[in-house]
Coordinates of C-alpha atoms in Angstrom, one line a residue:
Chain A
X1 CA -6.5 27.3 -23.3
X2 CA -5.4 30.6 -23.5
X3 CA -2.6 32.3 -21.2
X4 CA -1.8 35.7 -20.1
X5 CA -2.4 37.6 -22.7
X6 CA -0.7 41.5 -22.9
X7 CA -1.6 44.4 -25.2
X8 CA 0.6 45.8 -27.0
X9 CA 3.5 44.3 -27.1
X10 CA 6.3 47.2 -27.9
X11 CA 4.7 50.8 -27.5
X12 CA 7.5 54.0 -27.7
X13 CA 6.1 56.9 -26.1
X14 CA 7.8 60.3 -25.7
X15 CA 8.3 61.7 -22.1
X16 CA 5.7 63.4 -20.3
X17 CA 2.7 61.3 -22.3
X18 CA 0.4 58.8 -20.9
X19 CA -0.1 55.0 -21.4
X20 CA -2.5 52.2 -21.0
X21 CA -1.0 48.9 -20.9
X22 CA -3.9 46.0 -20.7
X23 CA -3.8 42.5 -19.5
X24 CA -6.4 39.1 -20.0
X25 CA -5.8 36.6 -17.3
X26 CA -5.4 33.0 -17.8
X27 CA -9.1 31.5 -18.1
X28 CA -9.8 30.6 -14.7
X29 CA -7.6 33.6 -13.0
X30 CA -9.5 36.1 -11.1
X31 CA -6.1 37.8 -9.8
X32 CA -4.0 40.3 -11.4
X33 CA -0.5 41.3 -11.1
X34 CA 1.9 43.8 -12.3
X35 CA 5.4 43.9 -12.7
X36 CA 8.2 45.8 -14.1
X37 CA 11.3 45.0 -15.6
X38 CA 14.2 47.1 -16.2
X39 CA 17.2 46.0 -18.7
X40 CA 19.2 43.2 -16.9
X41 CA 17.1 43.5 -13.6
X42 CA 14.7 40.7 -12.1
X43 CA 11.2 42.1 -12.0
X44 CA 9.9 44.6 -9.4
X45 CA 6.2 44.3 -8.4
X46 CA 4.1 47.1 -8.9
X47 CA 0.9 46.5 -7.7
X48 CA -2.1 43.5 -7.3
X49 CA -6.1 43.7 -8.2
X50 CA -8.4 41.2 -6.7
X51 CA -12.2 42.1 -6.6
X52 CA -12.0 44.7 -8.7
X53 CA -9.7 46.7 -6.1
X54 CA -6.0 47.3 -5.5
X55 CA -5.3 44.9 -2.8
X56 CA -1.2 45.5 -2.5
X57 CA 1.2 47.9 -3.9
X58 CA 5.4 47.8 -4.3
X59 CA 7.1 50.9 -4.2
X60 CA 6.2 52.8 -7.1
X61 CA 4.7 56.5 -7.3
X62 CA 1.3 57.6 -7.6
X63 CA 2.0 57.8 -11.4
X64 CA 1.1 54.1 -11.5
X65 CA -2.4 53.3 -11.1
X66 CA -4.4 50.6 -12.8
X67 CA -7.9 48.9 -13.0
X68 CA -9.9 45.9 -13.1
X69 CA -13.1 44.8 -14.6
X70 CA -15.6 42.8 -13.8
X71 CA -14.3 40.1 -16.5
X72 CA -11.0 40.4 -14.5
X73 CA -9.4 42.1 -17.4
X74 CA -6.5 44.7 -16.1
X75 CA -4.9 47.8 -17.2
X76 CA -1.9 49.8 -16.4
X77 CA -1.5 53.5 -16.5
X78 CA 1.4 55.4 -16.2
X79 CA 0.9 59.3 -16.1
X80 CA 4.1 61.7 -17.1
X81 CA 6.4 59.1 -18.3
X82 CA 9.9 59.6 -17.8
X83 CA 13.0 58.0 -19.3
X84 CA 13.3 55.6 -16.8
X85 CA 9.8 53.8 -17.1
X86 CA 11.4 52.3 -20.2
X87 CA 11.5 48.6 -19.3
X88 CA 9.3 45.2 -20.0
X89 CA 6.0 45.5 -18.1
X90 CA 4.8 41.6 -16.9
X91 CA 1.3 41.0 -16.2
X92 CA 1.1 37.6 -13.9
X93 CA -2.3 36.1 -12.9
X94 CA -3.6 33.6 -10.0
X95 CA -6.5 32.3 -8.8
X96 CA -7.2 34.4 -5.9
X97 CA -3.9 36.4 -4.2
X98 CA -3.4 33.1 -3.7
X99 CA 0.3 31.0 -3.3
X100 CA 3.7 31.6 -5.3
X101 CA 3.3 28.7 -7.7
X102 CA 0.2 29.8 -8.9
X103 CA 1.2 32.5 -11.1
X104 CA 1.1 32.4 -15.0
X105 CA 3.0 35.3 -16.9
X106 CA 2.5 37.4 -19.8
X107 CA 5.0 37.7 -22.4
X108 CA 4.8 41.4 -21.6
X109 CA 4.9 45.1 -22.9
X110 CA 7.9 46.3 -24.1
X111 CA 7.7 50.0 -23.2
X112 CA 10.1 52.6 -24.7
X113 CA 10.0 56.4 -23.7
X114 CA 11.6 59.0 -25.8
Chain B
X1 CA 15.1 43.7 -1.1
X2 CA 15.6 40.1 -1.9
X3 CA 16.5 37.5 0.6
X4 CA 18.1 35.1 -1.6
X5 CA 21.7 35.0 -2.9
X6 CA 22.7 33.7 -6.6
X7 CA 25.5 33.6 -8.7
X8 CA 25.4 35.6 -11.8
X9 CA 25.8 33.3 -14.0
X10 CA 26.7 29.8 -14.6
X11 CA 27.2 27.2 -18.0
X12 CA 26.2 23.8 -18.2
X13 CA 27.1 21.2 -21.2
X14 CA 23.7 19.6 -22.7
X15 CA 22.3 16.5 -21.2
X16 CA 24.2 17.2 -18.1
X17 CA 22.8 18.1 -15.3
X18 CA 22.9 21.8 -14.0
X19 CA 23.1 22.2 -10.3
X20 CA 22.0 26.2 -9.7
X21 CA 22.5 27.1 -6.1
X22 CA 20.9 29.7 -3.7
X23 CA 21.4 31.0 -0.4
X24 CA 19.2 32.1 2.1
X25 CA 20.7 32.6 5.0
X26 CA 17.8 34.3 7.0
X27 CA 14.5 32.4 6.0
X28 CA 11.9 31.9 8.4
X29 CA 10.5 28.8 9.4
X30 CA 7.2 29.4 7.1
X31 CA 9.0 30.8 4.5
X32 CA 8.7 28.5 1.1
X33 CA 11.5 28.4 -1.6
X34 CA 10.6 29.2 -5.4
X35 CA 12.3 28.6 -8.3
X36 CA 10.6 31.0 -11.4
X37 CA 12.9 31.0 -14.9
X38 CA 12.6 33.2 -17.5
X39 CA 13.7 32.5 -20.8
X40 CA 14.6 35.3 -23.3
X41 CA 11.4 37.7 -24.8
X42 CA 9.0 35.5 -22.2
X43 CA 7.5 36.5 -19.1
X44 CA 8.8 34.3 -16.0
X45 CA 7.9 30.4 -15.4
X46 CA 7.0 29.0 -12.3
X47 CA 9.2 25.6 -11.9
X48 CA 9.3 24.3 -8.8
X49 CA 9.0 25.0 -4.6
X50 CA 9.7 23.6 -0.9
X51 CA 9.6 24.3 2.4
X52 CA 11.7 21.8 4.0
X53 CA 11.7 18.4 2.5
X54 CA 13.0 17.6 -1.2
X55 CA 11.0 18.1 -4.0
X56 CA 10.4 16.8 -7.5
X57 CA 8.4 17.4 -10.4
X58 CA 8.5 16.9 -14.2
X59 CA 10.8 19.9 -14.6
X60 CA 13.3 19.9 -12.0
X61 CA 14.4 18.5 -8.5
X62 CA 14.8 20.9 -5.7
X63 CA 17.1 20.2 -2.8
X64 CA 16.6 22.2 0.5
X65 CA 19.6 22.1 3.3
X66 CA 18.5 20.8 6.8
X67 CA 19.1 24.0 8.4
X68 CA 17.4 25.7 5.4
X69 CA 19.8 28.4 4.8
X70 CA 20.3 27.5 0.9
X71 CA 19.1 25.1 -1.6
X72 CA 19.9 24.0 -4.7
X73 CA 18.0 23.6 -8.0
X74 CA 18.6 20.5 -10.4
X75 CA 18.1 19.9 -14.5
X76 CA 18.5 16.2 -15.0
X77 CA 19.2 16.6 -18.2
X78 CA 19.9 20.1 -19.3
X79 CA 18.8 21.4 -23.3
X80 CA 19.4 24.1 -24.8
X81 CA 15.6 25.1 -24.4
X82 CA 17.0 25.7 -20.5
X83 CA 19.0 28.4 -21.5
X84 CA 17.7 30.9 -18.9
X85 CA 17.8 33.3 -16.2
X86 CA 16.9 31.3 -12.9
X87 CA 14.9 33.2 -9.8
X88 CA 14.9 32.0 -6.6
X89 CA 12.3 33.2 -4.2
X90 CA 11.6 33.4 -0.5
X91 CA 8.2 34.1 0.6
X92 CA 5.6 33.3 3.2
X93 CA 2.9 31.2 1.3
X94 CA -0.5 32.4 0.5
X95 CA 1.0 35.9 1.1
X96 CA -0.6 37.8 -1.6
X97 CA 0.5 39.2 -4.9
X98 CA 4.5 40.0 -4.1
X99 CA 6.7 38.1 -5.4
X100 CA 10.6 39.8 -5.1
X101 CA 12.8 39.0 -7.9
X102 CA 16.4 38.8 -7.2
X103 CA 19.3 38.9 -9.8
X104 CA 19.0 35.4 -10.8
X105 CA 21.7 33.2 -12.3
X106 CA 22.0 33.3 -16.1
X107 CA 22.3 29.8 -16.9
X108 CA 24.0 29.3 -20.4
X109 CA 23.2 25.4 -22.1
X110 CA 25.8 24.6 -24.6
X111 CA 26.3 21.8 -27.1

């Protein structure tokens, strides 16, 4: 059984580009999350889809947006990258929003911007 | 911000056990603790949780104060495959998506 699964795993980008980062839930997961992860930091929630819809968001700016598809598939944007969206980007899926424990992480997206 | 206090770091020799504490000094009464680790190039791991009462599983024992302002996270019998950053979490359960990620402890298995 398959778990989080995260595309790609290391991407360098130069600043001011774009990028799609895409997540496959755990079979059974209808939940997405998104996190961030700086160097030596704990990770930072970005935002959460459930139905298709963003259902909460951490403080990031509008540059962040993301989607989810009917298969529960996710993706990750990021518009005008700056140096400081370098970090590991976590995708994290549940069954529903549902309770802390239920959470299964991705290995993650190592994102480097130039 | 986090509600949860940690220290940075701790070592622990193999097939001891590690005791990783955490403070939370302002938890509310329907607040649950987590424990998440995250071992080096992975994503975090979800190991263990509590409200009030002691809890074991096949990973870990996880002993909550009676006033619940800290609790402590036990390894019976600590490996190297431990080696990891440890995250402990306060939350309201069923709360949706957000879970806030402290520093964590760095905990450091050695032969």
């Amino acid at each position: 059984d398959a778990g989080v699964t995260q595309s790609p795993t290391h991407l360098i980008k130069t600043r001011g580009q774009q990028v799609t980062l895409r997540c496959s839930p755990k079979s059974g997961h209808d939940t997405v999350s998104w996190y961030q992860q700086a160097l030596g930091q704990g990770p930072q929630f970005i935002f959460q889809y459930y139905e298709e819809e963003e259902r909460q968001r951490g403080n990031f700016p509008d540059r962040f947006s993301g989607h989810q598809f009917p298969n529960y598939s996710s993706e990750l944007n990021v518009n005008a990258l700056l140096l400081g969206d370098s970090a590991l980007y976590l995708c994290a899926s549940s069954l529903e929003p549902g309770a802390g424990y239920g959470y299964t992480f991705g290995s993650g997206t190592r994102l480097t911007v130039v | 911000d986090a509600k949860t206090t940690q220290p940075p770091s701790m070592d622990c020799a193999e097939g001891r056990a590690a005791n990783l504490p955490c403070n939370h000094s302002t938890i509310s009464g329907n607040e649950y603790v987590y424990w998440y680790r995250q071992i080096h190039s992975q994503g975090p791991q979800y190991i263990i949780h509590g409200l009030k009462n002691n809890e074991t599983n096949e990973m870990a024992s996880l002993i909550i104060t009676e006033d619940r302002k800290s609790s402590t996270l036990i390894l019976p019998h600590a490996t190297l495959r431990d080696t990891a950053v440890y995250y402990c979490i306060v939350r309201v359960n069923n709360q949706g998506g957000k879970l806030i990620f402290g520093q964590g402890t760095e905990l450091s298995v050695k032969p």
